[in-house]
XYZ file of C-alpha atoms in Angstrom:
190
model
C 18.587 -14.227 13.537
C 16.675 -12.746 10.556
C 14.536 -9.619 10.693
C 11.258 -9.841 12.397
C 9.355 -7.114 10.630
C 6.702 -6.886 13.364
C 5.246 -3.832 14.878
C 8.133 -3.365 17.382
C 10.627 -3.220 14.356
C 8.277 -1.082 12.273
C 8.015 1.530 14.746
C 11.776 1.455 15.464
C 12.350 2.276 12.013
C 9.774 4.896 11.896
C 11.410 6.600 14.833
C 14.914 6.535 13.094
C 13.100 8.048 10.133
C 11.360 10.631 12.294
C 7.952 9.892 10.597
C 4.603 8.525 11.776
C 4.297 4.915 12.656
C 2.101 3.964 9.708
C 2.153 5.297 6.247
C 0.279 8.434 5.714
C -1.198 7.167 2.296
C -2.296 3.817 3.808
C -5.855 3.672 2.172
C -7.750 2.810 -1.097
C -8.212 6.335 -2.119
C -4.609 7.316 -1.387
C -2.331 4.668 -2.804
C -2.723 2.315 -5.680
C -0.331 -0.352 -4.134
C -2.412 -0.181 -1.108
C -5.545 -1.128 -3.099
C -4.248 -3.436 -5.441
C -2.849 -5.581 -2.374
C -5.891 -5.661 -0.359
C -7.700 -6.346 -3.738
C -5.208 -9.481 -4.430
C -5.084 -10.704 -0.987
C -8.462 -12.455 -1.572
C -6.508 -14.895 -3.353
C -4.611 -15.678 -0.353
C -7.896 -15.904 1.949
C -8.541 -12.539 2.712
C -12.388 -11.368 2.645
C -12.863 -9.886 -1.070
C -13.583 -6.320 -1.510
C -17.047 -5.168 -2.371
C -17.463 -5.004 -6.183
C -18.279 -1.334 -6.511
C -15.361 -0.508 -4.155
C -13.135 -2.480 -6.378
C -14.421 -0.826 -9.624
C -14.186 2.679 -8.094
C -10.658 2.402 -7.050
C -9.606 0.374 -10.268
C -10.988 3.073 -12.436
C -9.610 5.968 -10.241
C -6.091 4.380 -10.370
C -5.984 3.383 -14.043
C -6.576 6.949 -14.668
C -3.791 8.216 -12.756
C 0.069 8.366 -13.595
C 0.658 6.198 -11.037
C -0.849 2.795 -12.200
C 2.219 0.261 -12.863
C 2.646 -0.360 -16.675
C 5.261 -2.659 -16.397
C 4.502 -6.245 -15.565
C 7.561 -6.505 -13.132
C 6.434 -3.593 -11.327
C 2.783 -4.690 -10.515
C 1.601 -6.518 -7.356
C 0.941 -9.687 -7.971
C 0.141 -13.114 -6.302
C 1.375 -16.315 -8.173
C 1.582 -20.210 -7.409
C -1.070 -22.892 -6.848
C -1.723 -23.989 -3.311
C 1.410 -22.431 -1.955
C 1.273 -18.685 -2.989
C 3.937 -15.936 -3.881
C 3.079 -12.279 -2.992
C 5.275 -9.392 -5.017
C 5.396 -6.025 -4.859
C 2.991 -5.948 -2.145
C 1.937 -3.001 0.284
C 3.414 -3.657 3.747
C 0.943 -2.027 5.167
C -1.836 -4.284 4.044
C 0.474 -7.373 4.433
C 0.884 -6.586 8.112
C -3.045 -6.180 8.448
C -3.532 -9.681 6.991
C -0.122 -11.381 8.128
C 1.290 -9.452 10.991
C 4.627 -8.809 9.357
C 5.544 -5.684 7.067
C 7.017 -7.184 3.945
C 6.765 -6.391 0.168
C 7.591 -10.196 -0.944
C 6.291 -13.102 0.704
C 7.189 -16.844 -0.443
C 5.197 -19.930 0.968
C 7.523 -22.959 1.414
C 7.299 -25.327 -1.739
C 5.625 -28.047 0.407
C 4.027 -28.926 3.825
C 6.787 -31.471 4.456
C 9.492 -28.795 3.582
C 7.778 -26.360 5.950
C 7.829 -29.072 8.673
C 11.410 -29.934 8.306
C 12.524 -26.081 8.296
C 10.520 -25.423 11.144
C 12.372 -28.442 13.118
C 15.510 -27.447 11.932
C 15.182 -23.842 13.004
C 13.880 -24.807 16.474
C 10.779 -22.529 16.190
C 8.243 -22.948 18.639
C 4.692 -23.255 17.973
C 2.904 -20.119 18.724
C 5.922 -18.118 18.216
C 5.583 -14.864 15.955
C 8.487 -15.816 13.996
C 7.467 -15.456 10.301
C 9.477 -18.476 9.280
C 6.579 -20.592 10.666
C 4.514 -19.558 7.722
C 6.988 -18.325 4.951
C 9.954 -19.660 3.489
C 11.337 -16.255 2.585
C 10.224 -12.621 3.050
C 11.578 -9.158 2.176
C 10.871 -6.742 5.113
C 9.912 -3.263 4.032
C 9.113 -0.150 5.987
C 6.915 2.276 4.181
C 9.705 5.148 3.718
C 11.292 2.653 1.170
C 8.247 2.087 -0.921
C 8.356 3.725 -4.329
C 4.641 4.724 -4.159
C 5.593 6.558 -0.832
C 8.395 8.660 -2.663
C 6.015 9.487 -5.443
C 3.060 10.267 -3.325
C 4.826 12.358 -0.980
C 6.188 14.331 -3.967
C 2.489 14.787 -5.671
C 1.239 16.060 -1.995
C 4.069 18.607 -1.764
C 2.813 20.517 -4.768
C 0.787 23.487 -3.953
C -2.795 23.238 -4.726
C -3.989 25.426 -7.380
C -7.098 27.645 -6.127
C -7.860 29.346 -9.517
C -6.740 27.709 -12.668
C -6.014 29.780 -15.601
C -5.593 27.857 -18.940
C -5.144 28.864 -22.486
C -7.608 27.696 -25.243
C -8.765 28.419 -28.747
C -10.885 31.132 -27.948
C -8.503 32.958 -25.281
C -8.353 32.102 -21.657
C -10.510 30.202 -19.270
C -10.557 30.761 -15.664
C -11.765 27.500 -13.618
C -13.141 28.838 -10.350
C -14.403 25.363 -8.833
C -11.466 24.877 -6.590
C -11.871 28.329 -5.210
C -15.496 27.803 -4.846
C -15.097 24.345 -3.033
C -12.816 25.889 -0.690
C -15.112 28.827 0.324
C -18.026 26.419 0.657
C -16.093 24.041 2.957
C -15.044 27.231 4.797
C -18.798 28.373 5.230
C -19.995 24.972 6.019
C -17.433 25.029 8.988
C -18.564 28.135 10.303
C -22.240 26.908 10.557
C -21.313 24.004 12.260
């Protein structure tokens, strides 16, 4: 029996890794793979993102050092009526399809899908992914390349005061310090 990458499987993987059940970077603003997967799933029947939201996060991630430059690393949807999803965020895939996977391959045709279901003796209504997909690649977020990159970035200490050399000497950027103090003051007022 193949892995059924449902919530039960995902929770067990999280417990083994001693991490929270869902990815801490699972949002448009925190992970480019999450955002791009959500954006591309409209090609597979998902509700499209608002144009302003799409533009905002596309611009944000294109400016970052995390935007995929190589085509083979990009999240993509291909195929005609029968789709294939590659390099997807397992968190977004779960929200759409109920399985945590990074690659999803549709059956080549409806006839082949029916034959496979009959041969596998899968009951209708089962949560077995093989009812819908020819092949998948299960993934837990801890094995995602972006989780590794984002975890490393979030471990870097925040610079409260930034001192940078310039042609005329040194500049001192106090904005991060001012923002932190302002946040602290607003917290006291409430």
